[in-house]
């Protein structure tokens, strides 16, 4: 058995295994001879652990059993970790607590080469460390919002979500998958020994002067752990209302409503339709020193200067409703509620809107009129909805055609008539082609299509009488409201997007 007291560990050797990984694995780097790293363990390690450390370090591993007492002495001497903190339930899981001691856990993308055009060839080369870094770097270069790493029986699939659509970029072998997932979990300060429970963590990426946060989620599947990384790049956050995709007349209406002293404005749509971005842009527009703006979010996606943001902690009782009650005692002028999910939150938000606060929030409904009936179904009295709600936006995100390669396509008159656009065939239509500038996808970036419902007096009276969503929709259209399909088709005829996108994202 080795005598820990007689071992002098060189700093370069100590740096080969990140502190969080060493504590999580209870593995201590002792010595490096050529390409062979000697690692101390409290007991005989299994082959999988040796494989993980080999891929993590890029070295051949020689295991040495030093015993429980000596491994504790080494962690105490070099990492200032008490033996009690080496038990599984005490191992570090909080990224913030580790950042000061482990600056290399911040992934730096500076100087990395990019792979232009046609996805991400060459991603599979190198060690697990290099592979993980490369996958993340390439996703950032391609402006992906999510990375999916999915193990199956015979292979693993890596996909990027770009402009809302998933694209497969590589299929690493099963032999490379486990070390890759272990590496990502180590970067996110997750427990790599725990493979059954879902876990959540965070990686911070430094790309030049830009700091990018990546949320990491692990989930056990039949053939191993699936990892999803959500990339939160603040430099890509669009906070200019002029650039979201509003029609001019609708933008003027929206700007007018977000400046009213009290009332409720709702944004509706499915997950991933850009609702939070629209609300952030609205808050950014009205943010000034004389206004107190507070948000309740789950989670906080981006930090906004000059705005008080709080997040939900359901496990300790800080729900949307509980947080909203507290915020009302914080002298707010404007409140953003990330989502109205239940009756209690809806009632408190409505009451706040009626008592001198501007409340902005989101709902999951297919169109704007359905938001009214959704609130009533939650138990809110129709007359309260009619009195408090001033405007409802429904929105969808449409991929924008690449300006470099979009091409004119012949209209299909029969199909246009089938979707209610008879007589539109004489107007130019464009489709996707694909080129080097758009990574051969044919699309680059996204724009939003909006259905804007202003709750004027006639509509408020209909809501009080219990009108259905379809009745409200017809009344709003007579007043000039464009449906989502109508708004999206304006973008088609301007050459901004394709007919395929409109059909995929909107209903007649």
PDB file of C-alpha atoms in Angstrom, residues 263-417:
ATOM      1  CA  UNK A 263     -53.998  45.864 -17.641  1.00  0.00           C
ATOM      2  CA  UNK A 264     -52.832  42.515 -18.983  1.00  0.00           C
ATOM      3  CA  UNK A 265     -51.063  41.618 -22.228  1.00  0.00           C
ATOM      4  CA  UNK A 266     -50.823  37.930 -23.115  1.00  0.00           C
ATOM      5  CA  UNK A 267     -48.558  36.154 -25.607  1.00  0.00           C
ATOM      6  CA  UNK A 268     -49.661  32.667 -26.660  1.00  0.00           C
ATOM      7  CA  UNK A 269     -48.181  29.832 -28.651  1.00  0.00           C
ATOM      8  CA  UNK A 270     -46.527  26.432 -28.242  1.00  0.00           C
ATOM      9  CA  UNK A 271     -43.171  25.843 -26.555  1.00  0.00           C
ATOM     10  CA  UNK A 272     -40.345  27.254 -28.664  1.00  0.00           C
ATOM     11  CA  UNK A 273     -42.457  29.810 -30.527  1.00  0.00           C
ATOM     12  CA  UNK A 274     -40.523  32.812 -29.196  1.00  0.00           C
ATOM     13  CA  UNK A 275     -42.967  34.044 -26.545  1.00  0.00           C
ATOM     14  CA  UNK A 276     -40.284  34.837 -23.952  1.00  0.00           C
ATOM     15  CA  UNK A 277     -38.193  36.728 -26.511  1.00  0.00           C
ATOM     16  CA  UNK A 278     -41.197  38.889 -27.398  1.00  0.00           C
ATOM     17  CA  UNK A 279     -41.805  39.697 -23.722  1.00  0.00           C
ATOM     18  CA  UNK A 280     -38.100  40.419 -23.121  1.00  0.00           C
ATOM     19  CA  UNK A 281     -38.108  42.798 -26.104  1.00  0.00           C
ATOM     20  CA  UNK A 282     -41.229  44.518 -24.748  1.00  0.00           C
ATOM     21  CA  UNK A 283     -39.633  44.962 -21.316  1.00  0.00           C
ATOM     22  CA  UNK A 284     -36.454  46.258 -22.918  1.00  0.00           C
ATOM     23  CA  UNK A 285     -38.512  48.811 -24.849  1.00  0.00           C
ATOM     24  CA  UNK A 286     -40.210  50.289 -21.757  1.00  0.00           C
ATOM     25  CA  UNK A 287     -37.300  49.841 -19.321  1.00  0.00           C
ATOM     26  CA  UNK A 288     -36.303  53.189 -17.821  1.00  0.00           C
ATOM     27  CA  UNK A 289     -35.181  54.391 -14.362  1.00  0.00           C
ATOM     28  CA  UNK A 290     -38.582  55.651 -13.230  1.00  0.00           C
ATOM     29  CA  UNK A 291     -40.308  52.269 -13.755  1.00  0.00           C
ATOM     30  CA  UNK A 292     -39.950  49.254 -11.443  1.00  0.00           C
ATOM     31  CA  UNK A 293     -40.066  46.100 -13.573  1.00  0.00           C
ATOM     32  CA  UNK A 294     -40.034  42.652 -11.945  1.00  0.00           C
ATOM     33  CA  UNK A 295     -40.257  39.214 -13.548  1.00  0.00           C
ATOM     34  CA  UNK A 296     -41.068  35.705 -12.309  1.00  0.00           C
ATOM     35  CA  UNK A 297     -39.590  33.024 -14.568  1.00  0.00           C
ATOM     36  CA  UNK A 298     -39.028  29.279 -14.681  1.00  0.00           C
ATOM     37  CA  UNK A 299     -36.159  29.397 -15.378  1.00  0.00           C
ATOM     38  CA  UNK A 300     -34.540  32.796 -16.016  1.00  0.00           C
ATOM     39  CA  UNK A 301     -33.281  32.442 -19.580  1.00  0.00           C
ATOM     40  CA  UNK A 302     -31.302  35.681 -19.919  1.00  0.00           C
ATOM     41  CA  UNK A 303     -30.319  38.396 -17.465  1.00  0.00           C
ATOM     42  CA  UNK A 304     -31.648  41.844 -18.412  1.00  0.00           C
ATOM     43  CA  UNK A 305     -29.933  44.973 -17.118  1.00  0.00           C
ATOM     44  CA  UNK A 306     -32.160  47.171 -14.920  1.00  0.00           C
ATOM     45  CA  UNK A 307     -34.899  44.536 -14.510  1.00  0.00           C
ATOM     46  CA  UNK A 308     -35.468  42.562 -11.295  1.00  0.00           C
ATOM     47  CA  UNK A 309     -35.705  38.881 -12.196  1.00  0.00           C
ATOM     48  CA  UNK A 310     -36.647  36.051  -9.846  1.00  0.00           C
ATOM     49  CA  UNK A 311     -37.102  32.380 -10.579  1.00  0.00           C
ATOM     50  CA  UNK A 312     -39.500  29.732  -9.374  1.00  0.00           C
ATOM     51  CA  UNK A 313     -38.390  27.182  -6.743  1.00  0.00           C
ATOM     52  CA  UNK A 314     -41.395  24.855  -6.481  1.00  0.00           C
ATOM     53  CA  UNK A 315     -39.510  22.467  -4.195  1.00  0.00           C
ATOM     54  CA  UNK A 316     -39.410  25.135  -1.445  1.00  0.00           C
ATOM     55  CA  UNK A 317     -42.854  26.563  -2.150  1.00  0.00           C
ATOM     56  CA  UNK A 318     -41.787  29.489  -4.371  1.00  0.00           C
ATOM     57  CA  UNK A 319     -44.367  28.896  -7.109  1.00  0.00           C
ATOM     58  CA  UNK A 320     -45.537  31.438  -9.672  1.00  0.00           C
ATOM     59  CA  UNK A 321     -48.482  32.290  -7.414  1.00  0.00           C
ATOM     60  CA  UNK A 322     -46.375  32.615  -4.228  1.00  0.00           C
ATOM     61  CA  UNK A 323     -43.723  34.719  -5.976  1.00  0.00           C
ATOM     62  CA  UNK A 324     -46.405  36.932  -7.519  1.00  0.00           C
ATOM     63  CA  UNK A 325     -47.902  37.664  -4.104  1.00  0.00           C
ATOM     64  CA  UNK A 326     -44.498  38.721  -2.811  1.00  0.00           C
ATOM     65  CA  UNK A 327     -43.759  40.872  -5.847  1.00  0.00           C
ATOM     66  CA  UNK A 328     -46.987  42.810  -5.317  1.00  0.00           C
ATOM     67  CA  UNK A 329     -45.438  43.984  -2.019  1.00  0.00           C
ATOM     68  CA  UNK A 330     -42.327  45.197  -3.885  1.00  0.00           C
ATOM     69  CA  UNK A 331     -43.979  48.312  -5.347  1.00  0.00           C
ATOM     70  CA  UNK A 332     -43.883  47.155  -8.997  1.00  0.00           C
ATOM     71  CA  UNK A 333     -45.119  49.087 -12.021  1.00  0.00           C
ATOM     72  CA  UNK A 334     -44.701  46.250 -14.519  1.00  0.00           C
ATOM     73  CA  UNK A 335     -44.785  42.515 -13.768  1.00  0.00           C
ATOM     74  CA  UNK A 336     -43.874  39.722 -16.162  1.00  0.00           C
ATOM     75  CA  UNK A 337     -45.156  36.276 -15.198  1.00  0.00           C
ATOM     76  CA  UNK A 338     -43.305  33.635 -17.222  1.00  0.00           C
ATOM     77  CA  UNK A 339     -46.410  31.494 -17.648  1.00  0.00           C
ATOM     78  CA  UNK A 340     -49.940  31.324 -16.262  1.00  0.00           C
ATOM     79  CA  UNK A 341     -50.257  27.629 -15.402  1.00  0.00           C
ATOM     80  CA  UNK A 342     -53.016  27.418 -12.811  1.00  0.00           C
ATOM     81  CA  UNK A 343     -56.112  29.114 -11.434  1.00  0.00           C
ATOM     82  CA  UNK A 344     -54.353  30.699  -8.461  1.00  0.00           C
ATOM     83  CA  UNK A 345     -51.698  32.382 -10.635  1.00  0.00           C
ATOM     84  CA  UNK A 346     -54.346  33.514 -13.120  1.00  0.00           C
ATOM     85  CA  UNK A 347     -56.518  35.085 -10.412  1.00  0.00           C
ATOM     86  CA  UNK A 348     -53.625  36.935  -8.755  1.00  0.00           C
ATOM     87  CA  UNK A 349     -52.330  38.185 -12.113  1.00  0.00           C
ATOM     88  CA  UNK A 350     -55.805  39.393 -13.123  1.00  0.00           C
ATOM     89  CA  UNK A 351     -56.210  41.162  -9.771  1.00  0.00           C
ATOM     90  CA  UNK A 352     -52.814  42.833 -10.201  1.00  0.00           C
ATOM     91  CA  UNK A 353     -53.803  44.009 -13.692  1.00  0.00           C
ATOM     92  CA  UNK A 354     -56.980  45.547 -12.291  1.00  0.00           C
ATOM     93  CA  UNK A 355     -55.235  47.361  -9.415  1.00  0.00           C
ATOM     94  CA  UNK A 356     -52.725  49.551 -11.197  1.00  0.00           C
ATOM     95  CA  UNK A 357     -50.091  47.189 -12.617  1.00  0.00           C
ATOM     96  CA  UNK A 358     -49.187  46.269 -16.168  1.00  0.00           C
ATOM     97  CA  UNK A 359     -48.953  42.463 -16.291  1.00  0.00           C
ATOM     98  CA  UNK A 360     -47.337  40.583 -19.168  1.00  0.00           C
ATOM     99  CA  UNK A 361     -47.548  36.813 -19.355  1.00  0.00           C
ATOM    100  CA  UNK A 362     -47.816  33.755 -21.610  1.00  0.00           C
ATOM    101  CA  UNK A 363     -50.315  30.962 -22.169  1.00  0.00           C
ATOM    102  CA  UNK A 364     -50.181  27.762 -24.206  1.00  0.00           C
ATOM    103  CA  UNK A 365     -53.034  28.129 -26.705  1.00  0.00           C
ATOM    104  CA  UNK A 366     -53.137  27.753 -30.482  1.00  0.00           C
ATOM    105  CA  UNK A 367     -54.434  31.225 -31.276  1.00  0.00           C
ATOM    106  CA  UNK A 368     -55.269  34.541 -29.632  1.00  0.00           C
ATOM    107  CA  UNK A 369     -59.051  34.126 -29.073  1.00  0.00           C
ATOM    108  CA  UNK A 370     -58.490  30.742 -27.376  1.00  0.00           C
ATOM    109  CA  UNK A 371     -56.531  32.503 -24.611  1.00  0.00           C
ATOM    110  CA  UNK A 372     -59.753  34.088 -23.400  1.00  0.00           C
ATOM    111  CA  UNK A 373     -61.587  30.779 -23.089  1.00  0.00           C
ATOM    112  CA  UNK A 374     -58.501  29.212 -21.503  1.00  0.00           C
ATOM    113  CA  UNK A 375     -58.554  31.770 -18.664  1.00  0.00           C
ATOM    114  CA  UNK A 376     -62.290  31.224 -18.175  1.00  0.00           C
ATOM    115  CA  UNK A 377     -61.761  27.428 -18.134  1.00  0.00           C
ATOM    116  CA  UNK A 378     -59.198  28.007 -15.358  1.00  0.00           C
ATOM    117  CA  UNK A 379     -61.974  29.505 -13.249  1.00  0.00           C
ATOM    118  CA  UNK A 380     -61.529  33.244 -13.843  1.00  0.00           C
ATOM    119  CA  UNK A 381     -64.856  35.058 -14.123  1.00  0.00           C
ATOM    120  CA  UNK A 382     -65.591  36.259 -17.690  1.00  0.00           C
ATOM    121  CA  UNK A 383     -66.196  39.858 -16.572  1.00  0.00           C
ATOM    122  CA  UNK A 384     -62.735  39.929 -14.919  1.00  0.00           C
ATOM    123  CA  UNK A 385     -61.103  38.683 -18.133  1.00  0.00           C
ATOM    124  CA  UNK A 386     -62.989  41.301 -20.145  1.00  0.00           C
ATOM    125  CA  UNK A 387     -61.955  44.074 -17.757  1.00  0.00           C
ATOM    126  CA  UNK A 388     -58.271  43.177 -17.416  1.00  0.00           C
ATOM    127  CA  UNK A 389     -57.009  41.746 -20.732  1.00  0.00           C
ATOM    128  CA  UNK A 390     -56.110  44.506 -23.194  1.00  0.00           C
ATOM    129  CA  UNK A 391     -54.236  42.642 -25.930  1.00  0.00           C
ATOM    130  CA  UNK A 392     -53.439  39.057 -26.892  1.00  0.00           C
ATOM    131  CA  UNK A 393     -50.684  38.041 -29.303  1.00  0.00           C
ATOM    132  CA  UNK A 394     -50.414  34.590 -30.824  1.00  0.00           C
ATOM    133  CA  UNK A 395     -47.140  33.862 -32.563  1.00  0.00           C
ATOM    134  CA  UNK A 396     -45.171  31.288 -34.534  1.00  0.00           C
ATOM    135  CA  UNK A 397     -41.557  31.247 -35.667  1.00  0.00           C
ATOM    136  CA  UNK A 398     -40.888  30.714 -39.363  1.00  0.00           C
ATOM    137  CA  UNK A 399     -37.492  29.908 -40.838  1.00  0.00           C
ATOM    138  CA  UNK A 400     -36.236  32.650 -43.142  1.00  0.00           C
ATOM    139  CA  UNK A 401     -35.059  31.697 -46.598  1.00  0.00           C
ATOM    140  CA  UNK A 402     -31.341  32.141 -47.145  1.00  0.00           C
ATOM    141  CA  UNK A 403     -30.950  35.399 -49.053  1.00  0.00           C
ATOM    142  CA  UNK A 404     -27.978  34.002 -50.955  1.00  0.00           C
ATOM    143  CA  UNK A 405     -29.591  30.927 -52.478  1.00  0.00           C
ATOM    144  CA  UNK A 406     -33.394  31.171 -52.313  1.00  0.00           C
ATOM    145  CA  UNK A 407     -35.008  30.369 -55.646  1.00  0.00           C
ATOM    146  CA  UNK A 408     -38.310  31.082 -57.270  1.00  0.00           C
ATOM    147  CA  UNK A 409     -40.667  28.070 -57.368  1.00  0.00           C
ATOM    148  CA  UNK A 410     -43.708  27.492 -59.602  1.00  0.00           C
ATOM    149  CA  UNK A 411     -47.052  27.907 -57.796  1.00  0.00           C
ATOM    150  CA  UNK A 412     -49.348  24.906 -57.397  1.00  0.00           C
ATOM    151  CA  UNK A 413     -52.763  26.481 -58.038  1.00  0.00           C
ATOM    152  CA  UNK A 414     -54.653  23.405 -56.843  1.00  0.00           C
ATOM    153  CA  UNK A 415     -52.762  23.293 -53.593  1.00  0.00           C
ATOM    154  CA  UNK A 416     -53.113  27.056 -53.043  1.00  0.00           C
ATOM    155  CA  UNK A 417     -56.869  26.740 -53.500  1.00  0.00           C
TER     156      UNK A 417
END
